[in-house]
Amino acid sequence: MDRNPSPPCSDAEEEEGDAVGNTVYSKHWLFSVLTRLIEVIAPAEPDPAASPEGARTELDEEMENDICKVWDMSMDEDVALFLQEFNAPDIFMGVFAKSKCPRLTEICVGILGNMACFQDICMSISKDENLGQVLLQRLCDSDSPTLLETSRLLLTCLSQPEVANVWVERIRENPSVYDCVCFIMSSSTNVDLLVKVGEVVDKLFDLDEELMLNWIKNGTCRSVGPSVDDSPEELPDFKIVPCILEAAKQVRSDNPEGLDVYMHILQLLTTVDEGIQAIVQAPDGGKETWSLLYDLVCQELCQPDDPPIIVQEQKTVLASILSVLSAMFASQTEQEYTRMRKSNPLFLVFFLYEDMPLIGSLIRILQYMEGCGKRAVDNSKESEQEETAKTDVNEEDFHLKILKDICCELLSNMLQELTKENTLEGLHQGHLNEQTCSCAFQNLLPLYFASVESFLEVLREADQTLADNLEKRFPSLKVHT
């Protein structure tokens, strides 16, 4: 049986006025399915197939087939409006309250999700306080498909400016949402679910800084959460950063878009001091976060065997990752570098030993962007672009500029901290040579002159000839030495 079979048609010629709106779907058939749905959750007589508690745990094939048709049909606005007029959301409330059938709950939430795609219906659903609370409780469900549809519904509502604040406030007032979301991110292996939950968190943090701050500070007390048998279960003392990292590890290989989402969540955390501290003051000193992001940049994204155009495809995820690395590096350098360097030699291993591959990756990103820039100029000379195409190019250039600015900031900070030993290692590994240093200087000057000058002094101790050649190529440096 197909998951979502083709919806039925109305015999409009035989039953005039039976069609739903301008569709060919039958009102009578929809009425009959919704009526049977009511009977499923409130049977007139005990059903032998029911559980000991008196509720069905499985749908019969015919009912599942028909309710799935309604799920498909609800993507049509006329059908969605008809369901709204028939008080389908109230029927679904009864399903959520009484049904023990995960498949039925999933389908009903999915239908509501389709209905919420239409503004007026979304406003009606969102303003129903009881329905809103019940839907948030679905986040504590143990059924992954239901969680996926619930997350999709929430994201749809949060994406509607007219009602987004209603949901933000409702979520802020429900601490259990934090626990359920963290539980999903830290324990689920369902990539589709993790991506959709990540999109919800990303949207929430983007919409409301206060809620983000609350979630950063949360996790100080234990909470009651879901379990398979619906009995209360004490959840771990969740912290938001480890949960985000665990979800990112799950999606990184299977879903590039999902990885982009979780990296943007981390980037949003670094827009407030509390978020940066939550990352760098973790029990491991932020090492897990740094290691994951370092590995993504140095081992997976924008690699030497990739064509330069890859930087166009990866510009948003790279910008998020480098922004977090830059915030971490600056925070550790400014607040703890001196103390930790004296008291903890391992700090050198954490930030400085791995500097060179990361510096090499940053310079490669800049080189690829230069290649993309030259290609764009050549293309513009060859043919005239349409106005809309020009707009797209300008927007693309804007995102690349953001990536370049973030890349240069991190590179300048790292170059300024290099020692002679680090530099010698970089020369030995091939990350530093005349070509890569020239690219770095070209992009960093004149804004980061002090960093370049500091690095050149160290380079002179490691390789006098290379330093002299760079001074010749960039006369502004020689004037100041």
Short mmCIF file of C-alpha atoms in Angstrom, two decimals:
data_model
loop_
_atom_site.label_atom_id
_atom_site.label_comp_id
_atom_site.label_asym_id
_atom_site.label_seq_id
_atom_site.Cartn_x
_atom_site.Cartn_y
_atom_site.Cartn_z
CA MET A 1 0.00 0.00 0.00
CA ASP A 2 1.29 3.45 -0.89
CA ARG A 3 1.94 5.76 2.03
CA ASN A 4 -0.17 8.57 0.56
CA PRO A 5 -2.50 7.17 -2.12
CA SER A 6 -4.13 9.34 -4.77
CA PRO A 7 -7.09 11.34 -3.42
CA PRO A 8 -10.62 10.42 -4.54
CA CYS A 9 -12.57 12.47 -7.05
CA SER A 10 -16.13 13.72 -6.80
CA ASP A 11 -18.78 12.57 -9.28
CA ALA A 12 -19.75 16.18 -9.83
CA GLU A 13 -22.10 15.33 -12.69
CA GLU A 14 -24.16 12.99 -10.48
CA GLU A 15 -24.04 15.06 -7.28
CA GLU A 16 -24.20 18.72 -8.10
CA GLY A 17 -22.55 20.85 -5.43
CA ASP A 18 -20.63 17.97 -3.86
CA ALA A 19 -17.22 19.22 -5.04
CA VAL A 20 -15.00 21.02 -2.52
CA GLY A 21 -14.47 24.55 -3.86
CA ASN A 22 -12.95 24.47 -7.30
CA THR A 23 -11.53 20.98 -6.80
CA VAL A 24 -12.87 17.63 -7.96
CA TYR A 25 -12.78 16.24 -4.40
CA SER A 26 -16.00 15.08 -2.77
CA LYS A 27 -17.46 16.85 0.28
CA HIS A 28 -19.51 13.79 1.12
CA TRP A 29 -16.45 11.56 1.10
CA LEU A 30 -14.53 13.97 3.34
CA PHE A 31 -17.45 14.10 5.77
CA SER A 32 -17.55 10.34 5.91
CA VAL A 33 -13.81 10.01 6.64
CA LEU A 34 -13.88 12.64 9.41
CA THR A 35 -16.98 11.01 10.91
CA ARG A 36 -15.24 7.64 10.93
CA LEU A 37 -12.24 9.31 12.52
CA ILE A 38 -14.43 10.51 15.37
CA GLU A 39 -15.72 6.97 15.78
CA VAL A 40 -12.18 5.62 15.90
CA ILE A 41 -11.26 7.76 18.89
CA ALA A 42 -14.69 7.52 20.59
CA PRO A 43 -16.24 4.17 19.62
CA ALA A 44 -19.86 3.56 20.53
CA GLU A 45 -19.01 0.01 21.63
CA PRO A 46 -15.75 -1.50 22.88
CA ASP A 47 -13.54 -2.67 20.03
CA PRO A 48 -11.98 -6.12 20.39
CA ALA A 49 -8.89 -4.78 18.59
CA ALA A 50 -8.42 -2.06 21.15
CA SER A 51 -5.75 -2.04 23.83
CA PRO A 52 -6.62 -2.79 27.48
CA GLU A 53 -7.03 0.94 28.00
CA GLY A 54 -9.79 0.94 25.38
CA ALA A 55 -8.05 2.76 22.50
CA ARG A 56 -6.82 1.41 19.19
CA THR A 57 -3.05 1.13 18.80
CA GLU A 58 -3.22 0.32 15.09
CA LEU A 59 -5.30 1.65 12.18
CA ASP A 60 -7.09 -0.77 9.90
CA GLU A 61 -5.84 -0.63 6.33
CA GLU A 62 -8.93 1.03 4.87
CA MET A 63 -9.00 3.82 7.45
CA GLU A 64 -5.28 4.48 7.07
CA ASN A 65 -5.68 4.55 3.31
CA ASP A 66 -8.51 7.09 3.51
CA ILE A 67 -6.97 9.39 6.11
CA CYS A 68 -3.76 9.46 4.09
CA LYS A 69 -5.84 10.62 1.12
CA VAL A 70 -7.11 13.48 3.28
CA TRP A 71 -3.49 14.25 4.15
CA ASP A 72 -2.67 14.65 0.47
CA MET A 73 -5.86 16.60 -0.23
CA SER A 74 -5.16 19.07 2.58
CA MET A 75 -2.38 20.59 0.48
CA ASP A 76 -5.15 22.22 -1.59
CA GLU A 77 -6.36 25.50 -0.07
CA ASP A 78 -10.04 24.80 -0.81
CA VAL A 79 -9.80 21.46 0.98
CA ALA A 80 -7.90 23.02 3.87
CA LEU A 81 -10.60 25.68 4.26
CA PHE A 82 -13.31 23.01 4.13
CA LEU A 83 -11.55 21.04 6.87
CA GLN A 84 -11.29 24.22 8.92
CA GLU A 85 -15.03 24.89 8.53
CA PHE A 86 -15.78 21.31 9.56
CA ASN A 87 -13.75 21.90 12.76
CA ALA A 88 -11.16 19.31 11.80
CA PRO A 89 -8.60 20.85 14.25
CA ASP A 90 -11.00 20.07 17.13
CA ILE A 91 -11.33 16.49 15.89
CA PHE A 92 -7.55 16.22 15.78
CA MET A 93 -7.42 17.55 19.35
CA GLY A 94 -9.52 14.55 20.31
CA VAL A 95 -7.10 12.28 18.46
CA PHE A 96 -4.14 13.72 20.37
CA ALA A 97 -5.95 13.34 23.68
CA LYS A 98 -7.33 9.81 23.23
CA SER A 99 -5.48 7.97 20.48
CA LYS A 100 -2.80 5.45 21.31
CA CYS A 101 -2.05 4.94 17.62
CA PRO A 102 1.22 6.69 16.62
CA ARG A 103 0.40 6.45 12.90
CA LEU A 104 -2.94 8.21 13.37
CA THR A 105 -1.33 10.96 15.45
CA GLU A 106 1.37 11.46 12.81
CA ILE A 107 -1.20 11.80 10.01
CA CYS A 108 -3.36 14.26 11.93
CA VAL A 109 -0.40 16.48 12.79
CA GLY A 110 0.66 16.24 9.13
CA ILE A 111 -2.76 17.40 7.95
CA LEU A 112 -2.61 20.35 10.35
CA GLY A 113 0.85 21.13 8.99
CA ASN A 114 -0.53 21.29 5.46
CA MET A 115 -3.45 23.45 6.58
CA ALA A 116 -1.09 25.85 8.37
CA CYS A 117 0.60 26.67 5.07
CA PHE A 118 -2.35 28.98 4.37
CA GLN A 119 -2.21 32.26 6.26
CA ASP A 120 -5.78 32.55 7.56
CA ILE A 121 -5.86 28.95 8.76
CA CYS A 122 -2.41 29.34 10.32
CA MET A 123 -3.66 32.34 12.29
CA SER A 124 -6.70 30.41 13.48
CA ILE A 125 -4.61 27.42 14.57
CA SER A 126 -2.03 29.63 16.25
CA LYS A 127 -4.57 31.64 18.25
CA ASP A 128 -6.17 28.51 19.68
CA GLU A 129 -4.34 28.31 23.00
CA ASN A 130 -5.49 24.78 23.83
CA LEU A 131 -4.46 23.46 20.43
CA GLY A 132 -1.16 25.29 20.68
CA GLN A 133 -0.35 23.69 24.03
CA VAL A 134 -1.35 20.24 22.81
CA LEU A 135 0.84 20.59 19.73
CA LEU A 136 3.85 21.58 21.82
CA GLN A 137 3.24 18.47 23.93
CA ARG A 138 3.67 16.42 20.75
CA LEU A 139 7.38 17.32 20.92
CA CYS A 140 7.57 14.94 23.87
CA ASP A 141 6.23 12.09 21.75
CA SER A 142 8.39 9.00 21.39
CA ASP A 143 7.37 8.43 17.74
CA SER A 144 9.87 9.88 15.24
CA PRO A 145 7.38 10.38 12.36
CA THR A 146 5.07 12.31 14.71
CA LEU A 147 7.99 14.42 15.92
CA LEU A 148 8.94 15.16 12.31
CA GLU A 149 5.42 16.34 11.41
CA THR A 150 5.17 18.37 14.64
CA SER A 151 8.45 20.09 13.86
CA ARG A 152 7.31 20.80 10.31
CA LEU A 153 4.10 22.35 11.64
CA LEU A 154 5.98 24.52 14.14
CA LEU A 155 8.42 25.70 11.48
CA THR A 156 5.52 26.60 9.18
CA CYS A 157 3.91 28.71 11.92
CA LEU A 158 7.19 30.34 12.95
CA SER A 159 7.74 31.32 9.31
CA GLN A 160 4.48 33.29 9.25
CA PRO A 161 5.30 36.82 10.53
CA GLU A 162 1.71 37.38 11.66
CA VAL A 163 1.81 34.55 14.22
CA ALA A 164 5.52 33.90 14.84
CA ASN A 165 5.54 35.91 18.07
CA VAL A 166 2.58 33.92 19.40
CA TRP A 167 4.57 30.71 19.08
CA VAL A 168 7.79 32.22 20.41
CA GLU A 169 5.99 33.40 23.54
CA ARG A 170 4.21 30.06 23.92
CA ILE A 171 7.49 28.16 23.63
CA ARG A 172 9.23 30.54 26.03
CA GLU A 173 6.54 29.80 28.62
CA ASN A 174 6.90 26.02 28.18
CA PRO A 175 10.24 24.84 29.63
CA SER A 176 9.48 21.29 28.52
CA VAL A 177 10.06 22.36 24.89
CA TYR A 178 13.73 22.98 25.68
CA ASP A 179 14.07 19.54 27.26
CA CYS A 180 12.29 17.75 24.42
CA VAL A 181 14.28 19.54 21.71
CA CYS A 182 17.57 18.82 23.47
CA PHE A 183 16.54 15.20 23.95
CA ILE A 184 15.86 14.84 20.22
CA MET A 185 19.11 16.55 19.17
CA SER A 186 21.23 14.51 21.57
CA SER A 187 19.69 11.07 21.05
CA SER A 188 17.93 10.78 17.68
CA THR A 189 19.55 9.10 14.69
CA ASN A 190 16.74 10.13 12.32
CA VAL A 191 18.46 12.63 10.02
CA ASP A 192 15.24 14.08 8.60
CA LEU A 193 13.94 14.72 12.11
CA LEU A 194 17.22 16.26 13.25
CA VAL A 195 17.28 18.62 10.27
CA LYS A 196 13.69 19.78 10.85
CA VAL A 197 14.21 20.25 14.60
CA GLY A 198 17.39 22.16 13.81
CA GLU A 199 15.43 24.44 11.48
CA VAL A 200 12.95 25.12 14.28
CA VAL A 201 15.73 26.01 16.75
CA ASP A 202 17.50 28.14 14.14
CA LYS A 203 14.28 30.04 13.44
CA LEU A 204 13.54 30.50 17.15
CA PHE A 205 17.01 31.88 17.90
CA ASP A 206 16.85 34.14 14.87
CA LEU A 207 13.46 35.50 15.92
CA ASP A 208 14.05 36.01 19.62
CA GLU A 209 17.35 36.68 21.37
CA GLU A 210 15.74 36.49 24.81
CA LEU A 211 14.60 32.93 24.18
CA MET A 212 18.08 32.03 22.92
CA LEU A 213 19.63 33.49 26.09
CA ASN A 214 17.18 31.50 28.21
CA TRP A 215 18.10 28.29 26.44
CA ILE A 216 21.83 29.04 26.76
CA LYS A 217 21.40 29.48 30.52
CA ASN A 218 19.04 26.50 30.83
CA GLY A 219 19.95 22.99 31.90
CA THR A 220 20.57 23.83 35.54
CA CYS A 221 17.79 21.58 36.81
CA ARG A 222 16.41 18.21 35.80
CA SER A 223 13.08 17.96 34.01
CA VAL A 224 10.44 15.39 33.24
CA GLY A 225 10.38 14.18 29.66
CA PRO A 226 9.05 11.46 27.35
CA SER A 227 9.48 7.73 27.52
CA VAL A 228 8.27 4.88 25.38
CA ASP A 229 5.43 3.91 27.73
CA ASP A 230 4.42 7.54 28.38
CA SER A 231 5.41 7.28 32.04
CA PRO A 232 7.43 10.20 33.46
CA GLU A 233 11.14 9.85 33.02
CA GLU A 234 13.89 12.03 34.38
CA LEU A 235 15.90 13.51 31.55
CA PRO A 236 19.61 14.32 31.73
CA ASP A 237 20.76 17.80 32.69
CA PHE A 238 20.88 19.08 29.11
CA LYS A 239 23.19 21.83 27.92
CA ILE A 240 22.41 23.35 24.55
CA VAL A 241 25.92 23.28 23.00
CA PRO A 242 26.64 19.53 23.42
CA CYS A 243 23.17 18.73 22.04
CA ILE A 244 23.78 20.87 18.95
CA LEU A 245 27.16 19.23 18.41
CA GLU A 246 25.70 15.73 18.69
CA ALA A 247 23.02 16.53 16.11
CA ALA A 248 25.60 18.11 13.79
CA LYS A 249 27.70 14.94 13.93
CA GLN A 250 24.66 12.87 12.94
CA VAL A 251 23.73 14.99 9.91
CA ARG A 252 27.18 15.98 8.65
CA SER A 253 27.63 13.06 6.24
CA ASP A 254 24.06 12.56 5.05
CA ASN A 255 22.60 16.05 4.80
CA PRO A 256 24.72 19.09 3.85
CA GLU A 257 21.72 21.39 4.28
CA GLY A 258 21.23 20.06 7.81
CA LEU A 259 24.88 20.69 8.63
CA ASP A 260 24.43 24.25 7.37
CA VAL A 261 21.48 24.67 9.75
CA TYR A 262 23.37 23.48 12.83
CA MET A 263 26.44 25.54 12.01
CA HIS A 264 24.20 28.61 11.73
CA ILE A 265 22.72 27.82 15.15
CA LEU A 266 26.24 27.82 16.61
CA GLN A 267 26.94 31.09 14.81
CA LEU A 268 23.82 32.64 16.35
CA LEU A 269 25.06 31.57 19.80
CA THR A 270 28.27 33.52 19.25
CA THR A 271 26.33 36.75 18.65
CA VAL A 272 25.93 37.08 22.44
CA ASP A 273 28.67 36.87 25.08
CA GLU A 274 26.74 34.22 27.00
CA GLY A 275 26.75 32.00 23.91
CA ILE A 276 30.48 32.31 23.37
CA GLN A 277 31.10 31.51 27.02
CA ALA A 278 28.79 28.48 26.80
CA ILE A 279 31.05 27.17 24.05
CA VAL A 280 34.52 27.98 25.35
CA GLN A 281 33.81 27.35 29.04
CA ALA A 282 32.46 23.85 28.53
CA PRO A 283 34.14 21.17 30.68
CA ASP A 284 36.50 20.40 27.80
CA GLY A 285 37.29 24.08 27.26
CA GLY A 286 35.49 24.08 23.93
CA LYS A 287 37.78 21.43 22.48
CA GLU A 288 34.93 19.29 21.11
CA THR A 289 33.43 22.25 19.27
CA TRP A 290 36.79 23.37 17.93
CA SER A 291 37.73 19.85 16.84
CA LEU A 292 34.47 19.32 14.94
CA LEU A 293 34.66 22.64 13.13
CA TYR A 294 38.39 22.27 12.49
CA ASP A 295 37.79 18.83 10.97
CA LEU A 296 35.02 20.16 8.73
CA VAL A 297 37.20 22.96 7.36
CA CYS A 298 40.43 21.02 7.05
CA GLN A 299 39.13 17.61 6.00
CA GLU A 300 35.74 17.99 4.29
CA LEU A 301 34.93 21.44 2.92
CA CYS A 302 36.74 23.28 0.14
CA GLN A 303 39.49 20.69 -0.29
CA PRO A 304 42.55 20.91 -2.61
CA ASP A 305 41.03 18.48 -5.12
CA ASP A 306 37.76 20.46 -5.34
CA PRO A 307 37.20 22.95 -8.17
CA PRO A 308 37.37 26.58 -7.00
CA ILE A 309 33.64 27.01 -7.73
CA ILE A 310 32.97 24.80 -4.68
CA VAL A 311 33.35 27.90 -2.53
CA GLN A 312 30.14 29.21 -4.10
CA GLU A 313 28.21 26.12 -3.01
CA GLN A 314 29.66 26.07 0.49
CA LYS A 315 29.81 29.79 1.23
CA THR A 316 27.05 29.88 3.86
CA VAL A 317 28.19 26.87 5.88
CA LEU A 318 31.83 28.02 5.65
CA ALA A 319 30.88 31.51 6.84
CA SER A 320 29.06 30.05 9.87
CA ILE A 321 31.90 27.68 10.78
CA LEU A 322 34.64 30.29 10.42
CA SER A 323 32.58 32.81 12.36
CA VAL A 324 32.36 30.40 15.32
CA LEU A 325 36.06 29.51 15.10
CA SER A 326 36.93 33.20 14.98
CA ALA A 327 34.80 33.97 18.02
CA MET A 328 36.31 31.05 19.93
CA PHE A 329 39.88 31.96 19.02
CA ALA A 330 39.41 35.62 19.90
CA SER A 331 37.70 34.76 23.18
CA GLN A 332 40.37 32.31 24.29
CA THR A 333 43.14 34.63 23.18
CA GLU A 334 41.74 37.70 24.89
CA GLN A 335 40.51 36.13 28.12
CA GLU A 336 42.58 33.08 28.86
CA TYR A 337 45.52 32.81 26.48
CA THR A 338 48.19 34.31 28.69
CA ARG A 339 47.11 32.46 31.84
CA MET A 340 46.58 29.12 30.14
CA ARG A 341 49.77 29.30 28.13
CA LYS A 342 51.73 29.60 31.36
CA SER A 343 49.77 27.07 33.41
CA ASN A 344 48.66 24.54 30.80
CA PRO A 345 51.09 23.54 28.05
CA LEU A 346 48.29 21.50 26.44
CA PHE A 347 46.71 24.79 25.42
CA LEU A 348 49.46 25.10 22.84
CA VAL A 349 48.43 21.73 21.42
CA PHE A 350 44.77 22.77 21.29
CA PHE A 351 45.09 26.05 19.47
CA LEU A 352 48.60 26.39 18.11
CA TYR A 353 49.77 22.95 17.05
CA GLU A 354 46.80 22.65 14.69
CA ASP A 355 47.08 26.22 13.44
CA MET A 356 48.94 25.43 10.26
CA PRO A 357 46.44 23.12 8.49
CA LEU A 358 43.67 25.55 9.41
CA ILE A 359 45.68 28.53 8.18
CA GLY A 360 46.36 26.61 4.97
CA SER A 361 42.62 25.98 4.56
CA LEU A 362 41.80 29.66 5.16
CA ILE A 363 44.27 30.74 2.48
CA ARG A 364 42.88 28.12 0.07
CA ILE A 365 39.38 29.53 0.58
CA LEU A 366 40.70 32.99 -0.27
CA GLN A 367 42.46 31.63 -3.35
CA TYR A 368 39.25 29.93 -4.52
CA MET A 369 37.31 33.15 -4.02
CA GLU A 370 39.84 35.00 -6.15
CA GLY A 371 39.35 32.38 -8.85
CA CYS A 372 35.57 32.78 -8.68
CA GLY A 373 35.94 36.55 -8.87
CA LYS A 374 38.07 36.37 -12.01
CA ARG A 375 35.61 33.96 -13.62
CA ALA A 376 32.70 36.31 -12.85
CA VAL A 377 34.55 39.22 -14.48
CA ASP A 378 35.34 37.16 -17.58
CA ASN A 379 31.72 36.04 -17.90
CA SER A 380 30.44 39.59 -17.63
CA LYS A 381 32.71 40.65 -20.49
CA GLU A 382 31.55 37.82 -22.73
CA SER A 383 27.81 38.46 -22.53
CA GLU A 384 25.32 40.94 -21.19
CA GLN A 385 23.32 39.71 -18.22
CA GLU A 386 19.61 40.16 -17.64
CA GLU A 387 18.63 42.50 -14.79
CA THR A 388 17.40 39.62 -12.65
CA ALA A 389 20.62 37.72 -13.26
CA LYS A 390 22.59 40.78 -12.17
CA THR A 391 20.61 40.85 -8.95
CA ASP A 392 21.41 37.20 -8.31
CA VAL A 393 25.10 37.82 -8.99
CA ASN A 394 25.14 40.81 -6.65
CA GLU A 395 23.52 38.75 -3.91
CA GLU A 396 26.04 35.98 -4.49
CA ASP A 397 28.87 38.50 -4.32
CA PHE A 398 27.44 39.80 -1.05
CA HIS A 399 27.55 36.35 0.56
CA LEU A 400 31.07 35.78 -0.73
CA LYS A 401 32.12 39.13 0.71
CA ILE A 402 30.79 38.08 4.11
CA LEU A 403 32.76 34.84 3.88
CA LYS A 404 35.89 36.74 2.86
CA ASP A 405 35.58 39.20 5.75
CA ILE A 406 35.16 36.40 8.30
CA CYS A 407 37.99 34.40 6.76
CA CYS A 408 40.37 37.37 6.83
CA GLU A 409 39.54 38.21 10.44
CA LEU A 410 40.29 34.69 11.64
CA LEU A 411 43.43 34.41 9.49
CA SER A 412 44.80 37.70 10.79
CA ASN A 413 44.23 36.69 14.41
CA MET A 414 45.91 33.34 13.89
CA LEU A 415 48.91 34.77 12.03
CA GLN A 416 49.47 37.21 14.85
CA GLU A 417 49.83 34.38 17.37
CA LEU A 418 52.31 32.26 15.37
CA THR A 419 55.76 31.54 16.76
CA LYS A 420 58.94 30.73 14.89
CA GLU A 421 58.35 27.03 15.62
CA ASN A 422 54.82 27.13 14.24
CA THR A 423 56.02 28.95 11.15
CA LEU A 424 58.81 26.48 10.51
CA GLU A 425 56.28 23.65 10.78
CA GLY A 426 53.99 25.44 8.32
CA LEU A 427 56.84 25.84 5.85
CA HIS A 428 57.75 22.17 6.26
CA GLN A 429 54.14 21.01 5.72
CA GLY A 430 53.73 23.22 2.68
CA HIS A 431 50.96 25.36 4.11
CA LEU A 432 53.23 28.39 3.93
CA ASN A 433 55.14 29.33 0.81
CA GLU A 434 55.53 32.40 -1.38
CA GLN A 435 52.27 31.77 -3.24
CA THR A 436 50.10 31.20 -0.15
CA CYS A 437 51.69 34.05 1.81
CA SER A 438 51.20 36.40 -1.14
CA CYS A 439 47.53 35.46 -1.27
CA ALA A 440 47.17 36.05 2.45
CA PHE A 441 48.91 39.44 2.30
CA GLN A 442 46.91 40.48 -0.76
CA ASN A 443 43.66 39.90 1.10
CA LEU A 444 44.71 41.12 4.54
CA LEU A 445 46.35 44.40 3.53
CA PRO A 446 45.84 47.17 4.35
CA LEU A 447 43.09 46.47 6.94
CA TYR A 448 45.12 43.95 8.95
CA PHE A 449 48.50 45.59 8.49
CA ALA A 450 49.59 45.03 12.11
CA SER A 451 48.94 41.28 11.89
CA VAL A 452 50.81 40.95 8.61
CA GLU A 453 53.72 42.95 9.95
CA SER A 454 53.86 40.80 13.11
CA PHE A 455 53.81 37.61 11.07
CA LEU A 456 56.51 38.91 8.72
CA GLU A 457 58.85 39.49 11.65
CA VAL A 458 58.40 35.88 12.75
CA LEU A 459 58.75 34.67 9.16
CA ARG A 460 62.04 36.54 8.85
CA GLU A 461 63.43 34.40 11.67
CA ALA A 462 62.21 31.21 10.00
CA ASP A 463 62.98 32.00 6.33
CA GLN A 464 64.79 35.25 5.58
CA THR A 465 64.68 34.73 1.81
CA LEU A 466 60.90 34.25 1.73
CA ALA A 467 60.42 37.31 3.94
CA ASP A 468 62.60 39.42 1.61
CA ASN A 469 60.68 38.24 -1.47
CA LEU A 470 57.37 39.15 0.16
CA GLU A 471 58.68 42.59 1.10
CA LYS A 472 59.60 43.17 -2.54
CA ARG A 473 56.13 42.10 -3.65
CA PHE A 474 54.43 44.30 -1.07
CA PRO A 475 56.47 47.52 -0.82
CA SER A 476 54.20 49.00 1.88
CA LEU A 477 55.62 46.46 4.30
CA LYS A 478 59.22 47.37 3.55
CA VAL A 479 58.54 51.04 4.22
CA HIS A 480 57.48 50.22 7.78
CA THR A 481 60.41 47.91 8.60
#
